mmCIF file of C-alpha atoms in Angstrom:
data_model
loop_
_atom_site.group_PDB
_atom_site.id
_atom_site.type_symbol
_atom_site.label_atom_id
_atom_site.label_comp_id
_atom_site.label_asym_id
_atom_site.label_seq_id
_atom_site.Cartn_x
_atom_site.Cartn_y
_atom_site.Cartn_z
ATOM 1 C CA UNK A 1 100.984 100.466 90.186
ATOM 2 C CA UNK A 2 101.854 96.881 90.629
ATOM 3 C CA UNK A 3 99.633 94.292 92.728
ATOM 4 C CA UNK A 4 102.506 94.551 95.496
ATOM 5 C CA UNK A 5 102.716 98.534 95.605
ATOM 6 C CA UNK A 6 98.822 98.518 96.195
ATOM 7 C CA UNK A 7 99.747 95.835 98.714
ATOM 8 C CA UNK A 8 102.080 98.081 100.516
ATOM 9 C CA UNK A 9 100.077 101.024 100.662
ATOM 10 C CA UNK A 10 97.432 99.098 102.049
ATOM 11 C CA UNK A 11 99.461 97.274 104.464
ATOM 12 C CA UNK A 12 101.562 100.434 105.930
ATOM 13 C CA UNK A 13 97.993 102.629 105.539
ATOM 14 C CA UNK A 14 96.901 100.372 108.102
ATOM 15 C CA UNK A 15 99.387 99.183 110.046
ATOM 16 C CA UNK A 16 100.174 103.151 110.644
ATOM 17 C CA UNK A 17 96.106 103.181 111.844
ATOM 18 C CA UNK A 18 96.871 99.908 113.998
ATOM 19 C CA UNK A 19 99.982 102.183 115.529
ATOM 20 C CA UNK A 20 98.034 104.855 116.610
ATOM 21 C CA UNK A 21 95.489 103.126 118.575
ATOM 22 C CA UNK A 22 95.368 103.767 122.092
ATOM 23 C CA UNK A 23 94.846 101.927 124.834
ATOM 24 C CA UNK A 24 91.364 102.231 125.456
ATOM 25 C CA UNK A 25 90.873 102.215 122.094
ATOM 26 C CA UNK A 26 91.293 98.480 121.365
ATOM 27 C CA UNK A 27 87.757 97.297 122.751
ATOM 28 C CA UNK A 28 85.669 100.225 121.124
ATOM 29 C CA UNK A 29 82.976 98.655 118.767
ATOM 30 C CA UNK A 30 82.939 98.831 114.827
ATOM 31 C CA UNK A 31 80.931 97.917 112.037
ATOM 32 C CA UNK A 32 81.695 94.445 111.819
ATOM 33 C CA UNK A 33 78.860 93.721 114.419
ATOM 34 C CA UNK A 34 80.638 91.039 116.527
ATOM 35 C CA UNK A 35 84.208 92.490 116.512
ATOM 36 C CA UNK A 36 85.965 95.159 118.727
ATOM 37 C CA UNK A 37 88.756 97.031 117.325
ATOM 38 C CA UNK A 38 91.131 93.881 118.922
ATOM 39 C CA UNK A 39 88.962 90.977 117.085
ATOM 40 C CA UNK A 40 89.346 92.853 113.750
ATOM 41 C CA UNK A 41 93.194 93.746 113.960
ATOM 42 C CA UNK A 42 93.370 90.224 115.021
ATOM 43 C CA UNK A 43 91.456 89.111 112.142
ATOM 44 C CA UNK A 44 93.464 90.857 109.915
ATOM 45 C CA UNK A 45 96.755 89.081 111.313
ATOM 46 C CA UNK A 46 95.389 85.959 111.419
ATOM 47 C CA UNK A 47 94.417 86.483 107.454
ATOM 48 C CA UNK A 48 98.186 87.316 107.211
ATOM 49 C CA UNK A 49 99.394 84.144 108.243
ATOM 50 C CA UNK A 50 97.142 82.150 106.454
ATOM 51 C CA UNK A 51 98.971 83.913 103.194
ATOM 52 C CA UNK A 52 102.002 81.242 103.710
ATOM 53 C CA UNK A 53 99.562 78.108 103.843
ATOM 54 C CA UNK A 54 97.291 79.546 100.661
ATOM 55 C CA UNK A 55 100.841 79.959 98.996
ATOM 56 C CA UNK A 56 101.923 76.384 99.666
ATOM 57 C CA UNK A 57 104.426 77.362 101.848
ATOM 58 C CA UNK A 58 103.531 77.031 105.023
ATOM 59 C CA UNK A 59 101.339 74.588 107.671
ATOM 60 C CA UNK A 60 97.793 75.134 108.169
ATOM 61 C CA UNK A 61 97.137 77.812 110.499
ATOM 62 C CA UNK A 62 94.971 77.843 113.412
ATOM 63 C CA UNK A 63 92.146 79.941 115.146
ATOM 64 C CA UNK A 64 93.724 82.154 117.878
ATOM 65 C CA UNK A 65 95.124 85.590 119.445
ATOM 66 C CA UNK A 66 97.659 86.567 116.650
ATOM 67 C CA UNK A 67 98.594 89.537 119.233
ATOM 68 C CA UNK A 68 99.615 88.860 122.018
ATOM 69 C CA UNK A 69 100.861 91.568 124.761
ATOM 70 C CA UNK A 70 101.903 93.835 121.984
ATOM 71 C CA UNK A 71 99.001 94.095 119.372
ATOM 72 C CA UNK A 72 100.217 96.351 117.407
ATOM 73 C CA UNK A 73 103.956 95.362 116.878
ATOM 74 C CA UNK A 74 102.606 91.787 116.231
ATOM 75 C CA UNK A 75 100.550 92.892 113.743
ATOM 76 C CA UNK A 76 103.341 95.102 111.958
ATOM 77 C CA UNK A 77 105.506 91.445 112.322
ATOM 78 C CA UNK A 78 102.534 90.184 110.498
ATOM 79 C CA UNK A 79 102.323 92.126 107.716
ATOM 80 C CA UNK A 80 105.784 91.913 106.626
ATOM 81 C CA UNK A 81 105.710 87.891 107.010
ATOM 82 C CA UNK A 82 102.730 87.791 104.582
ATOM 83 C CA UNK A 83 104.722 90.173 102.313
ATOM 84 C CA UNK A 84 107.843 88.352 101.999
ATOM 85 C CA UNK A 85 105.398 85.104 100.747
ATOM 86 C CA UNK A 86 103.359 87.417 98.426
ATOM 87 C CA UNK A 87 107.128 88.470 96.730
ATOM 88 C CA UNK A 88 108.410 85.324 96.550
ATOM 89 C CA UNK A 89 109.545 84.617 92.906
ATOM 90 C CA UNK A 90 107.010 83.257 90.284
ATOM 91 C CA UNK A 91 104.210 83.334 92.967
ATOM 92 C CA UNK A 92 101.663 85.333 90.834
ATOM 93 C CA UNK A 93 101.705 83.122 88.052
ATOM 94 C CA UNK A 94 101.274 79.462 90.078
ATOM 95 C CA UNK A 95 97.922 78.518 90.887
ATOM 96 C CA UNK A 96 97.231 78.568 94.833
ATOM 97 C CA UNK A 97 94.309 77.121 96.778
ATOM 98 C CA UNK A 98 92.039 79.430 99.063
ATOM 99 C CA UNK A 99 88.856 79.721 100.602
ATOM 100 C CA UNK A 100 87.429 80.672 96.850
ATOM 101 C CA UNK A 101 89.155 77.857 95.006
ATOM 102 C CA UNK A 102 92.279 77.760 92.742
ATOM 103 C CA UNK A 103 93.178 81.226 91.720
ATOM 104 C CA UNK A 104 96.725 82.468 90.781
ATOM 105 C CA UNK A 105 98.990 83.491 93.118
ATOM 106 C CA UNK A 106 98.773 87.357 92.734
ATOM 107 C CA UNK A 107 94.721 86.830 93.622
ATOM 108 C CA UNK A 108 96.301 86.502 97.088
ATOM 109 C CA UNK A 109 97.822 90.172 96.755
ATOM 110 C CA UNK A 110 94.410 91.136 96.005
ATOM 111 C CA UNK A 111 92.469 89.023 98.882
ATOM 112 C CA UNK A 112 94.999 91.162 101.324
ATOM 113 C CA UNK A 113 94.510 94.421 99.690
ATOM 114 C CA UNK A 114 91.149 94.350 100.009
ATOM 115 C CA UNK A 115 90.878 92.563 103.797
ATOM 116 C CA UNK A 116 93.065 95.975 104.763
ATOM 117 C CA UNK A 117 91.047 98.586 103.104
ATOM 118 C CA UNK A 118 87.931 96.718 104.314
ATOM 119 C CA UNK A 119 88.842 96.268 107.461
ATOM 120 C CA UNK A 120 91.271 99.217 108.006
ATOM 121 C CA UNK A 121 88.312 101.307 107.279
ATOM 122 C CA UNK A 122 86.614 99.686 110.532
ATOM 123 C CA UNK A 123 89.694 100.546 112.642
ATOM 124 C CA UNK A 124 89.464 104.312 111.333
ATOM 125 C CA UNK A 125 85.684 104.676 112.141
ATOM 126 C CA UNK A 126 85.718 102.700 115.515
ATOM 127 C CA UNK A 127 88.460 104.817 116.377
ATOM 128 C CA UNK A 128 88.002 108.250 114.399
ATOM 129 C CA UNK A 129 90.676 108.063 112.479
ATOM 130 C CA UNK A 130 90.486 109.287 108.682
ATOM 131 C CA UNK A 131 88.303 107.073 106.682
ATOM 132 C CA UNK A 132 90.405 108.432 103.220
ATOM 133 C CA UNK A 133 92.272 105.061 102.524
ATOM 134 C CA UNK A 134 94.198 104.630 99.702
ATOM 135 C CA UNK A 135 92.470 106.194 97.087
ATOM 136 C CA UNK A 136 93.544 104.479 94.475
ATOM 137 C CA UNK A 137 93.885 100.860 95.589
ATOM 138 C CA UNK A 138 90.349 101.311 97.514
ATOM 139 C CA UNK A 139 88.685 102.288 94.214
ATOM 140 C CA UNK A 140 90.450 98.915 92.241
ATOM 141 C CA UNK A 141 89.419 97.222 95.212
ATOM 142 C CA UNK A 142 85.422 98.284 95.386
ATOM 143 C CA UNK A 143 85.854 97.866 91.307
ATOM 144 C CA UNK A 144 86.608 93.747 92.204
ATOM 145 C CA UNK A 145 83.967 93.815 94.855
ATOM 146 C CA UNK A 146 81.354 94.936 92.465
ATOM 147 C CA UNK A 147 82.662 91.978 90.145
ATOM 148 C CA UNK A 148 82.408 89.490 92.928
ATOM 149 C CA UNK A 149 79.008 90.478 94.435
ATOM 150 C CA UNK A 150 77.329 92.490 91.368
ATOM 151 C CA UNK A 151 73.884 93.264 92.436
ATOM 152 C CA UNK A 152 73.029 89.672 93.387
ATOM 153 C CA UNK A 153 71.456 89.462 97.091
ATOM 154 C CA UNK A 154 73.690 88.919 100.292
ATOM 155 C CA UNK A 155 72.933 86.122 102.391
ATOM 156 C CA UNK A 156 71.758 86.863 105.843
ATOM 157 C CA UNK A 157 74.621 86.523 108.406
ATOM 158 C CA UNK A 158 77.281 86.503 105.538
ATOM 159 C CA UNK A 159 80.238 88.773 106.418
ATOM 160 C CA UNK A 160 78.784 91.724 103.856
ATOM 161 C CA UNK A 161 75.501 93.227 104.498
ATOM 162 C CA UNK A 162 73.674 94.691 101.454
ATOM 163 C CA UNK A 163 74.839 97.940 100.069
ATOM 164 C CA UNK A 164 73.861 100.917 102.253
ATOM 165 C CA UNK A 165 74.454 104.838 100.330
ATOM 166 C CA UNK A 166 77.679 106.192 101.061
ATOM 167 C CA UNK A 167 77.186 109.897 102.667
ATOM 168 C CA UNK A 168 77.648 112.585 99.826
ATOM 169 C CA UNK A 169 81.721 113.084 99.581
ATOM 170 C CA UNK A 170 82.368 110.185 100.507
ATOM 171 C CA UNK A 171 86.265 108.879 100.043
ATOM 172 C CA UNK A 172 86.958 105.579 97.782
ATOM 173 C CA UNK A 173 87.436 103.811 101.198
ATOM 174 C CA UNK A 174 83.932 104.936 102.026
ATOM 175 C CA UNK A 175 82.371 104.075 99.001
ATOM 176 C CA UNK A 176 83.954 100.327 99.176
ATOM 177 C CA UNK A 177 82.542 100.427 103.027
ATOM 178 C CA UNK A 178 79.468 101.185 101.996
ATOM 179 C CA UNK A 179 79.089 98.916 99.123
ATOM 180 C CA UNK A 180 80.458 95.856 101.711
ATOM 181 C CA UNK A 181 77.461 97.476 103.969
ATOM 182 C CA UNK A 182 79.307 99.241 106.533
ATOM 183 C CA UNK A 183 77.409 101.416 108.983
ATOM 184 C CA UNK A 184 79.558 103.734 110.445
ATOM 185 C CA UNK A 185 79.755 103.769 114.692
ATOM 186 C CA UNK A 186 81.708 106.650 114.838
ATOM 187 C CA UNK A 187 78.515 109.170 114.369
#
C-alpha cells in the first residue's frame, strides 16, 4: 500500500464513523479527557486544514468550530480538501514545516493517518462503534508511534498518557490506543 491508500482508508474508516453519529451522540465523553465526541471530530478537521499551510500552500489557520450546523458533512468536506494537498504532485519528496520540524512532505500523509486512527478510535469507543480500524495502517501506525515515543516517559498533561495493556484480543486500533494510553469510556 502506498502512504495515500493508508490515507484513504483511514480517512473514509472514519469519516464513515463521523456519519453514523447520532444526534445525541456528539457530546458523549471519550478518552481524550477534555474532549466530547464534537471537540475531537473538530480536532480532527481542524488538523485537516492545517495540511494546506504545513504544505506551503495555504494561510495559517486559526483556532475554531471547523463544523458548523452540519458536523459531519463538514468534516467529510474536510477530508477531501486535505487530500487533494497531500496528492498534489512532488509533495512527498519537498521538505515541509510542521509542528515537529522540517520533514518531507509524505510525513504529512503519515501525521493524518495516524490523527484518524488515533482519534477515530475515540469516536468508536465514545460512541460504541467497532474499535477494529484499519488493520493494517493502524499496525504501521502504532509501529511509528513506538519509534517516536520508544519507552521514554510521557510528560504529565502531554496529549499521550503512558502505555496502559490493551485487553487480550485486542484489534491493531486497540493496541495503538492503548500504547497512546487510551482508557476506554465505553465499558
Amino acid at each position: 500500500m502506498t502512504p495515500l491508500d493508508d490515507f484513504d482508508l483511514a480517512a473514509s474508516t472514519v469519516t464513515a464513523l463521523v456519519g453514523a453519529l447520532g444526534d445525541d451522540q456528539w457530546a458523549l465523553p471519550t478518552a481524550c479527557a477534555d474532549w466530547d465526541v464534537r471537540a475531537v471530530v473538530n480536532h480532527l478537521a481542524h488538523g485537516n486544514a492545517k495540511v494546506a499551510f504545513w504544505a506551503g500552500s495555504g494561510p495559517p489557520v486559526p483556532d475554531g468550530d471547523y463544523l458548523g450546523a452540519s458536523p459531519a458533512a463538514a468534516f467529510a468536506s474536510s477530508v477531501e480538501a486535505a487530500r487533494a494537498v497531500l496528492a498534489e504532485p512532488g509533495l512527498f519528496s519537498r521538505q515541509v514545516t510542521t509542528p515537529l520540524g522540517e520533514v518531507p512532505g509524505v510525513f504529512l500523509v503519515h501525521m493524518r493517518v495516524n490523527e484518524y486512527l488515533a482519534h477515530g478510535w475515540d469516536i468508536a469507543d465514545a460512541t460504541g462503534q467497532s474499535t477494529d480500524l484499519a488493520p493494517e495502517p493502524a499496525s504501521r501506525a502504532l509501529e511509528q508511534w513506538r519509534a517516536r515515543f520508544g519507552s521514554a516517559p510521557r510528560q504529565p498533561g502531554g496529549p499521550f498518557g503512558p502505555e496502559v495493556p490493551a485487553r487480550p484480543g485486542a484489534t491493531a486500533a486497540d493496541r495503538l490506543a492503548a500504547f497512546l494510553g487510551r482508557k476506554p469510556v465505553s465499558g
